[in-house]
CSV table of C-alpha atoms and ligand atoms in Angstrom, one decimal:
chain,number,residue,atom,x,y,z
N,1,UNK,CA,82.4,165.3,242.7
N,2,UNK,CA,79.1,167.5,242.1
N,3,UNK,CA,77.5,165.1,239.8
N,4,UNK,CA,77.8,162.2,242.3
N,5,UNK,CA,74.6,161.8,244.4
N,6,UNK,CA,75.5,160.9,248.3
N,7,UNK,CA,73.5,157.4,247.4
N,8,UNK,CA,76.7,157.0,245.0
N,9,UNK,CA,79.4,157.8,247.5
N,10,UNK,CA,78.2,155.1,249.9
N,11,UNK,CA,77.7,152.4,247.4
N,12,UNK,CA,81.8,152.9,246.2
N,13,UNK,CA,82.8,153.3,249.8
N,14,UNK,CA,81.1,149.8,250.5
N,15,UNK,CA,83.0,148.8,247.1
N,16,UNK,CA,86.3,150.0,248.4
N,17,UNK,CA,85.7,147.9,251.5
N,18,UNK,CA,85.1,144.8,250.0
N,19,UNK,CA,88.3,145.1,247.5
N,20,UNK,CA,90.2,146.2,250.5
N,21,UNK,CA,89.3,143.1,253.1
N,22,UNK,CA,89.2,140.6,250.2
N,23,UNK,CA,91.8,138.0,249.5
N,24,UNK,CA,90.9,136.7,245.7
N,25,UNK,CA,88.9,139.5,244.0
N,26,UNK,CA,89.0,140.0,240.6
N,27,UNK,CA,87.8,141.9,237.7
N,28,UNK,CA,84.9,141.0,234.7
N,29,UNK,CA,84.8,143.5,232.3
N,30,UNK,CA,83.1,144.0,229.3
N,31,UNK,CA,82.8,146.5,226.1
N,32,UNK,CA,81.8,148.8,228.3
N,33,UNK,CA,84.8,149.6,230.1
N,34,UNK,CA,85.9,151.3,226.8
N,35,UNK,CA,83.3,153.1,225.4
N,36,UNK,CA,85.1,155.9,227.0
N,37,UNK,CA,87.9,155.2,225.0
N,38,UNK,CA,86.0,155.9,221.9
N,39,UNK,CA,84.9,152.0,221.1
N,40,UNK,CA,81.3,151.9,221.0
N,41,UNK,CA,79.9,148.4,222.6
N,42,UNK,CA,77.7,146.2,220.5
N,43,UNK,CA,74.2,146.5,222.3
N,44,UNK,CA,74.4,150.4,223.5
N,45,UNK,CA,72.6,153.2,221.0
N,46,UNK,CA,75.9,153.3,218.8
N,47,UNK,CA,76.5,149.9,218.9
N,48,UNK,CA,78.6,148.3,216.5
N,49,UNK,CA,75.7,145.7,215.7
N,50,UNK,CA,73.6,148.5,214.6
N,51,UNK,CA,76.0,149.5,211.4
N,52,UNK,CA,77.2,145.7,210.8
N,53,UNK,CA,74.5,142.9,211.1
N,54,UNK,CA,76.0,139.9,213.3
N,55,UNK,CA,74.5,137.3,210.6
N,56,UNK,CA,76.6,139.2,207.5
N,57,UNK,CA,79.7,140.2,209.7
N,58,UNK,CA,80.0,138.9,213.1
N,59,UNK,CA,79.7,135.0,212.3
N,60,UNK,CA,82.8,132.2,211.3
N,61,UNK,CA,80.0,131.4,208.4
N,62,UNK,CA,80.0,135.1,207.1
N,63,UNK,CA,83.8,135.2,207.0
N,64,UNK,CA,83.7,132.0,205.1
N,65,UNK,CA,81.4,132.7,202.6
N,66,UNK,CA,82.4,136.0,202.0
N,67,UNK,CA,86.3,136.7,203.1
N,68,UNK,CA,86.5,140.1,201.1
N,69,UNK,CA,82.9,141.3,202.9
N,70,UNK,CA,84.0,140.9,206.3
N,71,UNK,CA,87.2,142.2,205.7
N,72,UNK,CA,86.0,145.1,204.5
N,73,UNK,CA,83.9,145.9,208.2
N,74,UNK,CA,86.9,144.8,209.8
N,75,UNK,CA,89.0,147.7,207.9
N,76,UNK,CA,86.4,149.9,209.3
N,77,UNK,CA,86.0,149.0,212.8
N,78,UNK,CA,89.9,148.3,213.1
N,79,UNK,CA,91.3,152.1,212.9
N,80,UNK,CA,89.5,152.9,215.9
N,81,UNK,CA,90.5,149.5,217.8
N,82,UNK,CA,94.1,150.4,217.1
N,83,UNK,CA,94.4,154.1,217.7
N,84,UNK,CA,92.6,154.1,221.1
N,85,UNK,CA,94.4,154.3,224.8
N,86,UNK,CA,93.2,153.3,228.0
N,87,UNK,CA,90.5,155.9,230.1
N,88,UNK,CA,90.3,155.9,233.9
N,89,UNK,CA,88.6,153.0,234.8
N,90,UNK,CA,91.2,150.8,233.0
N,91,UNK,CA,93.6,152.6,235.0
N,92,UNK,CA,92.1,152.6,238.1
N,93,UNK,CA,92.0,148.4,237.4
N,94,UNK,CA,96.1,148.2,237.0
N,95,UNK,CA,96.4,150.0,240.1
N,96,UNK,CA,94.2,147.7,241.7
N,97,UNK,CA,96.2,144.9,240.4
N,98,UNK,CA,99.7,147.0,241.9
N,99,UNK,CA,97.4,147.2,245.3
N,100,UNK,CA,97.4,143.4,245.0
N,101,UNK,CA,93.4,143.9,245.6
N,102,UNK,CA,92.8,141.9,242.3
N,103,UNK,CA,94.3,138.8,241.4
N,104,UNK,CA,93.5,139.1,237.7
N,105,UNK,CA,91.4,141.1,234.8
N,106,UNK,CA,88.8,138.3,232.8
N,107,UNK,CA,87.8,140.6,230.0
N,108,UNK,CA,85.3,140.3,227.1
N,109,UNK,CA,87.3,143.2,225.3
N,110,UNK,CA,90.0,142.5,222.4
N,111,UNK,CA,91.2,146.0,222.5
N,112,UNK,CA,94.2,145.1,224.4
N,113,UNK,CA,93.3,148.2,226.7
N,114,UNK,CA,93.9,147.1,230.5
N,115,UNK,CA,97.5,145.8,229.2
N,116,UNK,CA,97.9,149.1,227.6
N,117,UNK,CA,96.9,150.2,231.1
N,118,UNK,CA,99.4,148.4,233.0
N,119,UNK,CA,97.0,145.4,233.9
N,120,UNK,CA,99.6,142.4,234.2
N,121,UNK,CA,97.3,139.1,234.5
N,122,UNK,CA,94.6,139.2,231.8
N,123,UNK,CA,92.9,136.5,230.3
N,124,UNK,CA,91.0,137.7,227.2
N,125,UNK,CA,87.9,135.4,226.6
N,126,UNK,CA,87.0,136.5,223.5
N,127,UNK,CA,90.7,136.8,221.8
N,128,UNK,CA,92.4,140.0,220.6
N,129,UNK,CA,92.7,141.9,217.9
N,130,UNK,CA,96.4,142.3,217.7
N,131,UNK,CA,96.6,138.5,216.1
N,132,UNK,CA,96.5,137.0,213.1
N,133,UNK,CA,95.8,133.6,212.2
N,134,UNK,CA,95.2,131.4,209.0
N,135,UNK,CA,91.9,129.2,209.4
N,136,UNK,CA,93.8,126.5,207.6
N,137,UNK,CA,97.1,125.5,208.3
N,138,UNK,CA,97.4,128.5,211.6
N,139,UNK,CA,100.5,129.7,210.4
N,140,UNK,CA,100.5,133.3,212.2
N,141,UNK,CA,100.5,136.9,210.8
N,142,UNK,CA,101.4,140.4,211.9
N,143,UNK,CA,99.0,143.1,212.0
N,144,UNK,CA,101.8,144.8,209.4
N,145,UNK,CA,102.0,141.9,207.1
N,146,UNK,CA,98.1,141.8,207.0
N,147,UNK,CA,98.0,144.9,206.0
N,148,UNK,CA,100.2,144.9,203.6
N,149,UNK,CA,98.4,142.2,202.3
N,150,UNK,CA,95.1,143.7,202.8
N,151,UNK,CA,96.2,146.8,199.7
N,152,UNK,CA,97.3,143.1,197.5
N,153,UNK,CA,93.8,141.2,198.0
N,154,UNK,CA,91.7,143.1,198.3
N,155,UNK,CA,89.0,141.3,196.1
N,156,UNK,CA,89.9,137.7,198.0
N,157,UNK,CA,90.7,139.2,201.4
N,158,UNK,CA,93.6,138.6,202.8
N,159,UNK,CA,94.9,134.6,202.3
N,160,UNK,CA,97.7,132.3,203.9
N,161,UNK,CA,101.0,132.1,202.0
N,162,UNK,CA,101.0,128.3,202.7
N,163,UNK,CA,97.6,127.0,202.4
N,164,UNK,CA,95.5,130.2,200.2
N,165,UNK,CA,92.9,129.9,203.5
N,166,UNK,CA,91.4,133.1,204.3
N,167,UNK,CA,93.1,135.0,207.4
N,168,UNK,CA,91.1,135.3,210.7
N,169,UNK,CA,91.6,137.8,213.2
N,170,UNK,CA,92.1,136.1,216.5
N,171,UNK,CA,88.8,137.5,218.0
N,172,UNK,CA,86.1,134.7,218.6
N,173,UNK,CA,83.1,135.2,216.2
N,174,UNK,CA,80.0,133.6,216.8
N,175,UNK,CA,79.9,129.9,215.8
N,176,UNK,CA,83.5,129.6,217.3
N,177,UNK,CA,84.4,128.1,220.6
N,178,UNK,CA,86.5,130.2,222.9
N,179,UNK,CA,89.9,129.7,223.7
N,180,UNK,CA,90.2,126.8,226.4
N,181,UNK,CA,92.9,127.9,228.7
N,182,UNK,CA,91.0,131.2,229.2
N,183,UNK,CA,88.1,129.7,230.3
N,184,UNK,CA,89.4,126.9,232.3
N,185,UNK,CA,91.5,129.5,234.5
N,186,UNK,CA,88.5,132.2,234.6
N,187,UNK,CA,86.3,129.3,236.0
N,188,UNK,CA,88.6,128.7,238.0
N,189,UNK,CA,89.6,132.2,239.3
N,190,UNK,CA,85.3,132.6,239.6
N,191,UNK,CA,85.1,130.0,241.6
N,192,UNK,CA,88.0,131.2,244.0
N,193,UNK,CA,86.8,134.8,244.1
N,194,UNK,CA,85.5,136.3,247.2
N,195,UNK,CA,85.0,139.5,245.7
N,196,UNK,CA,84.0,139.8,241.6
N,197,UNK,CA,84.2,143.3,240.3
N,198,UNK,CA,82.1,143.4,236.9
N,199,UNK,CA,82.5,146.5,234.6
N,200,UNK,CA,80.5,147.6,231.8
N,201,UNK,CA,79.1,144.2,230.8
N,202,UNK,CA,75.8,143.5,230.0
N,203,UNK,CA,76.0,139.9,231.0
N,204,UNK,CA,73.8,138.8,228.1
N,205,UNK,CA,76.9,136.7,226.5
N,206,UNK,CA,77.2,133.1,227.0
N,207,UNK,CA,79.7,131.6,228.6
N,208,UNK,CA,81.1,134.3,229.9
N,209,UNK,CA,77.9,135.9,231.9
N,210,UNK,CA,77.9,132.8,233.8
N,211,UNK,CA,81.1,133.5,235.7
N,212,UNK,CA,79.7,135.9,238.6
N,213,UNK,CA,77.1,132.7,239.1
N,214,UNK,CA,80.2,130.5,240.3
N,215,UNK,CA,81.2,133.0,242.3
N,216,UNK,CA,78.0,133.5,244.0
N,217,UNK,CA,77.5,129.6,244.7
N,218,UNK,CA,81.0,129.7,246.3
N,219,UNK,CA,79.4,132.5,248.5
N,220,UNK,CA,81.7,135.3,247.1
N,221,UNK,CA,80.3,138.5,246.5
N,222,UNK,CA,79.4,140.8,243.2
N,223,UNK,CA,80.6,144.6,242.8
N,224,UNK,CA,78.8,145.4,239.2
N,225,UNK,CA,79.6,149.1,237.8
N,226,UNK,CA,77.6,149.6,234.4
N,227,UNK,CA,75.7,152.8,233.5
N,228,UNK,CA,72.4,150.1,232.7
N,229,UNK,CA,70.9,148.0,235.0
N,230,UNK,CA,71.8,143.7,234.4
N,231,UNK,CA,69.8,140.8,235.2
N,232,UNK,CA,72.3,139.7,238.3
N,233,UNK,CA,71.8,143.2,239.8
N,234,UNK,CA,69.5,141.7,242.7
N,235,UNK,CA,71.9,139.8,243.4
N,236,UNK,CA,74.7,141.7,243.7
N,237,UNK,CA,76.3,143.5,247.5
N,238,UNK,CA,76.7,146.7,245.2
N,239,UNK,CA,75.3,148.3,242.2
N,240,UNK,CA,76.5,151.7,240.7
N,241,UNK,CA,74.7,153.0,237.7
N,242,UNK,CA,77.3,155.3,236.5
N,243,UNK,CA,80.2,155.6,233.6
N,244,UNK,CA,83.3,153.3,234.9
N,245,UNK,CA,85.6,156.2,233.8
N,246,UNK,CA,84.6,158.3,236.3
N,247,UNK,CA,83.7,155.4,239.6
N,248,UNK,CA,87.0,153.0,239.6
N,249,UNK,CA,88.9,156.0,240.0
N,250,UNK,CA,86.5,157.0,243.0
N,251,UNK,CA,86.6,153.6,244.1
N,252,UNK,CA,90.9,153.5,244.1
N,253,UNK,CA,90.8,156.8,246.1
N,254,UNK,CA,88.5,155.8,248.5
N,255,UNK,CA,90.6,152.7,249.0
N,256,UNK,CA,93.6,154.7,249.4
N,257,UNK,CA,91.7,156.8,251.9
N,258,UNK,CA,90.9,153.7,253.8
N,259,UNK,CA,94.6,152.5,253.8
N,260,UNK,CA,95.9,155.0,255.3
N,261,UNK,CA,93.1,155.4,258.1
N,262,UNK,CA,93.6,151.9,259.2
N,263,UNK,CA,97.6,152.4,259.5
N,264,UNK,CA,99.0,153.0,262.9
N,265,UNK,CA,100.4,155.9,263.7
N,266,UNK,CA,103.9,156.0,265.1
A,301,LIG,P1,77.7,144.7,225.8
A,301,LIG,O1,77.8,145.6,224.7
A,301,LIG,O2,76.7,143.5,225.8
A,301,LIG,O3,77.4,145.5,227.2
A,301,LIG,C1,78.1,146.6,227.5
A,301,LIG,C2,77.5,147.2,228.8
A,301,LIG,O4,78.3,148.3,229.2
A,301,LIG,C3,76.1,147.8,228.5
A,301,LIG,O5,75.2,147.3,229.6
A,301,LIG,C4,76.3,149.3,228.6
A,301,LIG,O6,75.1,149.9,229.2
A,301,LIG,C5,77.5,149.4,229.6
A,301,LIG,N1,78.3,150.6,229.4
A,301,LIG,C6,78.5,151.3,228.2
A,301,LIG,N2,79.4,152.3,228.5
A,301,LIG,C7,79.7,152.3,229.8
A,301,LIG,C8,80.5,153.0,230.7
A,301,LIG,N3,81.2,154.1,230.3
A,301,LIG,N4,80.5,152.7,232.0
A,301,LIG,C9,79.8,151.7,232.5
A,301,LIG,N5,79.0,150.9,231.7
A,301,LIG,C10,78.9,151.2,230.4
A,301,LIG,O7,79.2,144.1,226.1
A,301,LIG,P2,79.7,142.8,226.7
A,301,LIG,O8,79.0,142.4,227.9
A,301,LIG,O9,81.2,143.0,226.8
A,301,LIG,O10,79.5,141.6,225.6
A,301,LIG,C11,79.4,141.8,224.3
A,301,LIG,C12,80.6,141.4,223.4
A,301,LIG,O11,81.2,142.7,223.0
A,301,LIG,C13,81.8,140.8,224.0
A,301,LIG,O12,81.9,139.5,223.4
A,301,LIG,C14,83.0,141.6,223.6
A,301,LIG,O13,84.0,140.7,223.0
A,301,LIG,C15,82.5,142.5,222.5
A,301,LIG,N6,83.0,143.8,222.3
A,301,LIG,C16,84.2,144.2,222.7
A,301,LIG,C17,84.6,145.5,222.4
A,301,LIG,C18,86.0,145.9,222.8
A,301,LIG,O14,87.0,145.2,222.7
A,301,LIG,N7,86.2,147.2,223.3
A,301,LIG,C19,83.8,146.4,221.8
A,301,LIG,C20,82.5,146.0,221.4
A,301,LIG,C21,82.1,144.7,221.7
Protein backbone atom coordinates (compact mmCIF):
# COMPACT_ATOMS: atom_id res chain seq x y z
CA UNK A 1 0.00 0.00 0.00
CA UNK A 2 1.37 3.49 -1.42
CA UNK A 3 0.23 5.55 1.57
CA UNK A 4 2.14 3.21 3.98
CA UNK A 5 5.69 4.67 4.84
CA UNK A 6 8.43 1.61 5.09
CA UNK A 7 8.63 3.01 8.96
CA UNK A 8 4.94 1.54 9.02
CA UNK A 9 5.50 -1.80 7.40
CA UNK A 10 8.10 -2.74 10.01
CA UNK A 11 6.33 -1.59 12.99
CA UNK A 12 3.05 -4.14 11.83
CA UNK A 13 5.55 -6.87 10.84
CA UNK A 14 6.93 -6.62 14.52
CA UNK A 15 3.10 -6.59 15.49
CA UNK A 16 2.33 -9.72 13.54
CA UNK A 17 5.30 -11.32 15.29
CA UNK A 18 4.29 -10.79 18.63
CA UNK A 19 0.50 -11.95 17.98
CA UNK A 20 1.94 -14.84 16.17
CA UNK A 21 4.56 -16.18 19.06
CA UNK A 22 2.17 -15.15 21.89
CA UNK A 23 0.06 -17.49 23.97
CA UNK A 24 -2.65 -15.04 25.79
CA UNK A 25 -2.91 -11.84 23.65
CA UNK A 26 -5.81 -10.04 23.50
CA UNK A 27 -7.51 -7.07 22.23
CA UNK A 28 -8.49 -3.32 24.04
CA UNK A 29 -10.43 -1.45 21.88
CA UNK A 30 -12.01 1.66 22.09
CA UNK A 31 -14.52 4.24 19.98
CA UNK A 32 -12.00 4.42 17.75
CA UNK A 33 -12.19 1.16 16.15
CA UNK A 34 -15.53 2.46 14.67
CA UNK A 35 -15.24 5.70 13.54
CA UNK A 36 -14.80 3.99 10.28
CA UNK A 37 -18.02 2.62 10.62
CA UNK A 38 -19.53 6.02 10.66
CA UNK A 39 -19.75 6.42 14.83
CA UNK A 40 -17.90 9.39 15.63
CA UNK A 41 -15.78 8.91 19.11
CA UNK A 42 -16.46 11.27 22.00
CA UNK A 43 -13.06 13.26 22.13
CA UNK A 44 -11.98 13.37 18.18
CA UNK A 45 -13.04 16.79 16.11
CA UNK A 46 -16.72 15.28 15.63
CA UNK A 47 -17.04 13.96 18.78
CA UNK A 48 -20.24 13.23 20.23
CA UNK A 49 -19.33 15.39 23.42
CA UNK A 50 -19.09 18.34 21.23
CA UNK A 51 -23.07 18.31 20.07
CA UNK A 52 -24.31 16.75 23.55
CA UNK A 53 -22.66 18.20 26.80
CA UNK A 54 -21.67 15.09 29.24
CA UNK A 55 -23.19 17.10 32.37
CA UNK A 56 -26.86 17.50 30.39
CA UNK A 57 -26.74 14.03 28.57
CA UNK A 58 -24.06 11.71 29.40
CA UNK A 59 -24.60 11.42 33.38
CA UNK A 60 -27.15 8.85 35.52
CA UNK A 61 -28.14 12.48 37.25
CA UNK A 62 -29.13 14.06 33.79
CA UNK A 63 -31.26 10.97 32.85
CA UNK A 64 -32.93 11.40 36.26
CA UNK A 65 -33.77 14.73 36.31
CA UNK A 66 -34.72 15.02 32.90
CA UNK A 67 -35.93 11.42 31.32
CA UNK A 68 -37.62 13.08 28.26
CA UNK A 69 -34.13 15.33 27.55
CA UNK A 70 -31.90 12.49 27.39
CA UNK A 71 -34.11 10.58 25.57
CA UNK A 72 -34.40 12.86 23.07
CA UNK A 73 -30.06 12.75 22.35
CA UNK A 74 -30.40 9.15 22.57
CA UNK A 75 -33.08 9.15 19.52
CA UNK A 76 -30.50 11.01 17.78
CA UNK A 77 -27.38 9.31 18.40
CA UNK A 78 -29.24 5.80 18.26
CA UNK A 79 -30.11 5.66 14.29
CA UNK A 80 -26.55 5.65 13.51
CA UNK A 81 -25.55 3.09 16.47
CA UNK A 82 -28.07 0.69 14.93
CA UNK A 83 -27.66 1.03 11.16
CA UNK A 84 -23.88 0.62 11.17
CA UNK A 85 -21.74 -2.73 10.24
CA UNK A 86 -18.37 -3.70 11.11
CA UNK A 87 -15.18 -2.02 8.91
CA UNK A 88 -11.83 -3.87 8.51
CA UNK A 89 -10.18 -3.67 11.63
CA UNK A 90 -13.19 -5.32 13.37
CA UNK A 91 -12.77 -7.91 10.93
CA UNK A 92 -9.36 -8.34 10.93
CA UNK A 93 -10.03 -8.86 15.10
CA UNK A 94 -12.55 -12.02 14.47
CA UNK A 95 -10.06 -13.48 12.33
CA UNK A 96 -7.55 -13.15 14.83
CA UNK A 97 -9.81 -14.60 17.31
CA UNK A 98 -10.44 -17.83 14.43
CA UNK A 99 -6.29 -17.70 14.27
CA UNK A 100 -6.65 -18.41 18.07
CA UNK A 101 -3.97 -15.36 18.26
CA UNK A 102 -6.42 -13.63 20.74
CA UNK A 103 -8.02 -15.07 23.50
CA UNK A 104 -10.65 -12.34 23.78
CA UNK A 105 -11.94 -8.67 22.54
CA UNK A 106 -12.31 -6.10 26.03
CA UNK A 107 -14.09 -3.27 24.37
CA UNK A 108 -15.08 0.24 25.48
CA UNK A 109 -17.69 0.25 22.43
CA UNK A 110 -21.56 -0.52 22.84
CA UNK A 111 -22.05 -0.80 19.25
CA UNK A 112 -22.15 -4.47 19.29
CA UNK A 113 -19.65 -4.27 16.17
CA UNK A 114 -16.81 -6.96 16.71
CA UNK A 115 -19.92 -9.55 17.44
CA UNK A 116 -21.42 -8.28 14.22
CA UNK A 117 -17.92 -9.09 12.98
CA UNK A 118 -17.69 -12.49 14.07
CA UNK A 119 -15.64 -11.76 17.38
CA UNK A 120 -16.88 -14.67 19.78
CA UNK A 121 -15.42 -13.75 23.36
CA UNK A 122 -16.22 -10.06 24.11
CA UNK A 123 -16.68 -8.49 27.25
CA UNK A 124 -18.18 -5.10 26.81
CA UNK A 125 -17.13 -2.75 29.78
CA UNK A 126 -19.15 -0.05 29.23
CA UNK A 127 -22.59 -2.10 28.31
CA UNK A 128 -24.41 -2.15 25.02
CA UNK A 129 -26.83 -0.48 23.39
CA UNK A 130 -29.03 -3.35 22.26
CA UNK A 131 -30.53 -3.56 26.14
CA UNK A 132 -33.02 -2.13 27.87
CA UNK A 133 -33.48 -1.89 31.44
CA UNK A 134 -35.84 -0.21 34.10
CA UNK A 135 -33.84 1.77 36.83
CA UNK A 136 -36.43 0.57 39.28
CA UNK A 137 -37.61 -2.72 39.46
CA UNK A 138 -34.94 -4.04 36.19
CA UNK A 139 -37.59 -5.70 34.46
CA UNK A 140 -36.06 -5.75 30.76
CA UNK A 141 -37.12 -4.21 27.45
CA UNK A 142 -36.62 -4.80 23.76
CA UNK A 143 -35.18 -2.28 21.58
CA UNK A 144 -38.91 -2.75 19.68
CA UNK A 145 -40.92 -2.32 22.70
CA UNK A 146 -38.95 0.91 23.54
CA UNK A 147 -39.60 2.20 20.73
CA UNK A 148 -42.87 1.70 20.47
CA UNK A 149 -42.98 3.26 23.60
CA UNK A 150 -40.81 6.00 22.81
CA UNK A 151 -43.92 7.43 19.88
CA UNK A 152 -46.43 6.87 23.51
CA UNK A 153 -44.19 9.03 26.00
CA UNK A 154 -42.73 11.02 24.60
CA UNK A 155 -43.11 13.96 27.10
CA UNK A 156 -42.08 11.37 30.16
CA UNK A 157 -39.67 9.29 28.22
CA UNK A 158 -40.06 6.04 28.08
CA UNK A 159 -41.29 4.40 31.71
CA UNK A 160 -41.45 0.69 33.22
CA UNK A 161 -44.89 -1.01 32.96
CA UNK A 162 -44.37 -2.32 36.56
CA UNK A 163 -42.80 0.34 38.58
CA UNK A 164 -43.47 3.94 36.15
CA UNK A 165 -39.31 4.28 36.56
CA UNK A 166 -37.73 5.74 33.69
CA UNK A 167 -36.05 3.15 31.13
CA UNK A 168 -32.14 3.16 30.95
CA UNK A 169 -30.27 1.89 28.11
CA UNK A 170 -27.78 -0.60 29.34
CA UNK A 171 -24.74 1.62 28.47
CA UNK A 172 -22.80 2.84 31.66
CA UNK A 173 -23.17 6.71 32.00
CA UNK A 174 -21.07 8.52 34.17
CA UNK A 175 -21.87 8.33 37.89
CA UNK A 176 -22.62 4.46 37.33
CA UNK A 177 -20.34 1.68 38.22
CA UNK A 178 -19.47 -0.84 35.50
CA UNK A 179 -20.68 -4.12 35.17
CA UNK A 180 -18.68 -6.50 37.69
CA UNK A 181 -18.16 -9.69 35.82
CA UNK A 182 -16.64 -7.65 32.95
CA UNK A 183 -14.21 -6.17 34.83
CA UNK A 184 -13.22 -8.93 37.05
CA UNK A 185 -12.52 -11.21 33.89
CA UNK A 186 -10.70 -8.19 31.89
CA UNK A 187 -8.44 -7.79 34.96
CA UNK A 188 -7.94 -10.88 34.88
CA UNK A 189 -7.37 -11.62 31.16
CA UNK A 190 -4.79 -8.23 31.58
CA UNK A 191 -3.03 -9.67 33.99
CA UNK A 192 -2.61 -13.03 31.89
CA UNK A 193 -1.75 -11.25 28.62
CA UNK A 194 1.53 -11.50 27.13
CA UNK A 195 0.67 -9.58 24.27
CA UNK A 196 -2.28 -6.59 24.67
CA UNK A 197 -3.38 -5.20 21.33
CA UNK A 198 -5.10 -1.71 22.03
CA UNK A 199 -7.19 -0.10 19.16
CA UNK A 200 -8.41 3.34 18.85
CA UNK A 201 -8.61 4.21 22.51
CA UNK A 202 -7.43 7.15 23.95
CA UNK A 203 -6.78 5.70 27.27
CA UNK A 204 -8.11 8.76 29.16
CA UNK A 205 -11.14 6.55 30.66
CA UNK A 206 -10.93 5.21 34.06
CA UNK A 207 -11.02 2.03 34.94
CA UNK A 208 -10.62 0.76 31.86
CA UNK A 209 -7.14 2.71 30.73
CA UNK A 210 -5.66 0.99 33.47
CA UNK A 211 -5.79 -2.51 31.99
CA UNK A 212 -2.56 -2.33 29.66
CA UNK A 213 -0.72 -1.19 33.23
CA UNK A 214 -1.52 -4.85 34.56
CA UNK A 215 -0.27 -6.18 31.72
CA UNK A 216 2.85 -4.38 31.75
CA UNK A 217 3.64 -5.24 35.53
CA UNK A 218 3.12 -8.96 34.55
CA UNK A 219 5.86 -8.18 31.95
CA UNK A 220 3.48 -8.60 28.92
CA UNK A 221 3.88 -6.40 26.08
CA UNK A 222 1.56 -3.43 24.39
CA UNK A 223 0.67 -3.36 20.55
CA UNK A 224 -1.32 0.22 20.52
CA UNK A 225 -2.90 1.25 16.89
CA UNK A 226 -4.66 4.78 17.15
CA UNK A 227 -4.31 7.56 14.53
CA UNK A 228 -3.24 10.02 17.94
CA UNK A 229 -0.49 9.54 20.06
CA UNK A 230 -1.64 8.15 24.12
CA UNK A 231 0.04 8.67 27.24
CA UNK A 232 1.38 4.74 27.45
CA UNK A 233 2.92 5.19 23.95
CA UNK A 234 6.57 5.18 25.57
CA UNK A 235 5.83 2.31 26.90
CA UNK A 236 4.63 0.38 24.39
CA UNK A 237 6.94 -2.50 21.92
CA UNK A 238 4.85 -0.94 18.99
CA UNK A 239 3.12 2.23 18.05
CA UNK A 240 1.29 2.76 14.63
CA UNK A 241 -0.23 6.14 14.14
CA UNK A 242 -2.61 5.24 11.46
CA UNK A 243 -6.65 4.45 10.90
CA UNK A 244 -7.24 0.73 12.40
CA UNK A 245 -9.34 0.10 9.14
CA UNK A 246 -6.70 0.03 7.11
CA UNK A 247 -3.52 -1.64 9.74
CA UNK A 248 -5.36 -4.89 11.44
CA UNK A 249 -5.91 -5.99 8.04
CA UNK A 250 -2.13 -5.41 7.21
CA UNK A 251 -1.34 -6.81 10.39
CA UNK A 252 -3.70 -10.35 9.58
CA UNK A 253 -1.84 -10.59 6.20
CA UNK A 254 1.38 -10.26 7.42
CA UNK A 255 0.64 -12.91 9.97
CA UNK A 256 -0.62 -15.11 7.36
CA UNK A 257 2.56 -14.44 5.42
CA UNK A 258 4.49 -15.51 8.41
CA UNK A 259 2.52 -18.75 8.78
CA UNK A 260 3.08 -20.05 5.95
CA UNK A 261 6.90 -19.16 5.85
CA UNK A 262 7.53 -20.91 8.99
CA UNK A 263 5.63 -24.28 7.66
CA UNK A 264 7.73 -27.12 6.40
CA UNK A 265 7.74 -27.97 3.21
CA UNK A 266 6.98 -31.60 2.25
P1 LIG B 1 -12.00 8.11 22.89
O1 LIG B 1 -13.00 8.88 22.09
O2 LIG B 1 -11.53 8.69 24.17
O3 LIG B 1 -10.70 7.83 21.98
C1 LIG B 1 -10.75 7.32 20.68
C2 LIG B 1 -9.34 7.31 20.12
O4 LIG B 1 -9.37 6.65 18.85
C3 LIG B 1 -8.76 8.70 19.90
O5 LIG B 1 -7.44 8.75 20.42
C4 LIG B 1 -8.75 8.85 18.37
O6 LIG B 1 -7.66 9.64 17.93
C5 LIG B 1 -8.62 7.41 17.92
N1 LIG B 1 -9.19 7.11 16.60
C6 LIG B 1 -10.29 7.65 16.02
N2 LIG B 1 -10.52 7.05 14.83
C7 LIG B 1 -9.53 6.12 14.66
C8 LIG B 1 -9.24 5.17 13.65
N3 LIG B 1 -9.98 5.06 12.55
N4 LIG B 1 -8.16 4.37 13.80
C9 LIG B 1 -7.37 4.46 14.91
N5 LIG B 1 -7.61 5.35 15.91
C10 LIG B 1 -8.69 6.15 15.79
O7 LIG B 1 -12.62 6.66 23.07
P2 LIG B 1 -12.41 5.56 24.20
O8 LIG B 1 -10.97 5.47 24.57
O9 LIG B 1 -13.14 4.37 23.73
O10 LIG B 1 -13.15 6.09 25.49
C11 LIG B 1 -14.28 6.89 25.47
C12 LIG B 1 -15.63 6.27 25.68
O11 LIG B 1 -16.26 6.31 24.44
C13 LIG B 1 -15.80 4.86 26.04
O12 LIG B 1 -16.41 4.85 27.28
C14 LIG B 1 -16.83 4.28 25.03
O13 LIG B 1 -17.83 3.61 25.75
C15 LIG B 1 -17.40 5.46 24.41
N6 LIG B 1 -17.85 5.49 23.01
C16 LIG B 1 -18.20 4.38 22.33
C17 LIG B 1 -18.59 4.47 21.01
C18 LIG B 1 -18.99 3.22 20.27
O14 LIG B 1 -19.59 2.33 20.86
N7 LIG B 1 -18.65 3.11 19.01
C19 LIG B 1 -18.59 5.71 20.36
C20 LIG B 1 -18.24 6.84 21.11
C21 LIG B 1 -17.86 6.71 22.43
Amino acid sequence: MKILRIIEKKKIHQAAELLLNSKEAIALTGAGVSTESGIPDFRGEDGIWKKFPIETFGTLESLLKNPAKFWEMAQKIAPNLFKAKPNPGHCALAELEKMDLIKAVITQNIDELHQKAGSIIVYEVHGSINRFNCLGCKASYTKEQVYRKLKKEKKTGPQCEFCATPLKPSVVLFGEGLPRFEIFQSQALAKKADVMLIVGSSLSVAPICDLPLYTLREKGKLIIVNDQPTHLDEKAEVVINHKSGTILPLIVEEIKKLKSEQEPIV
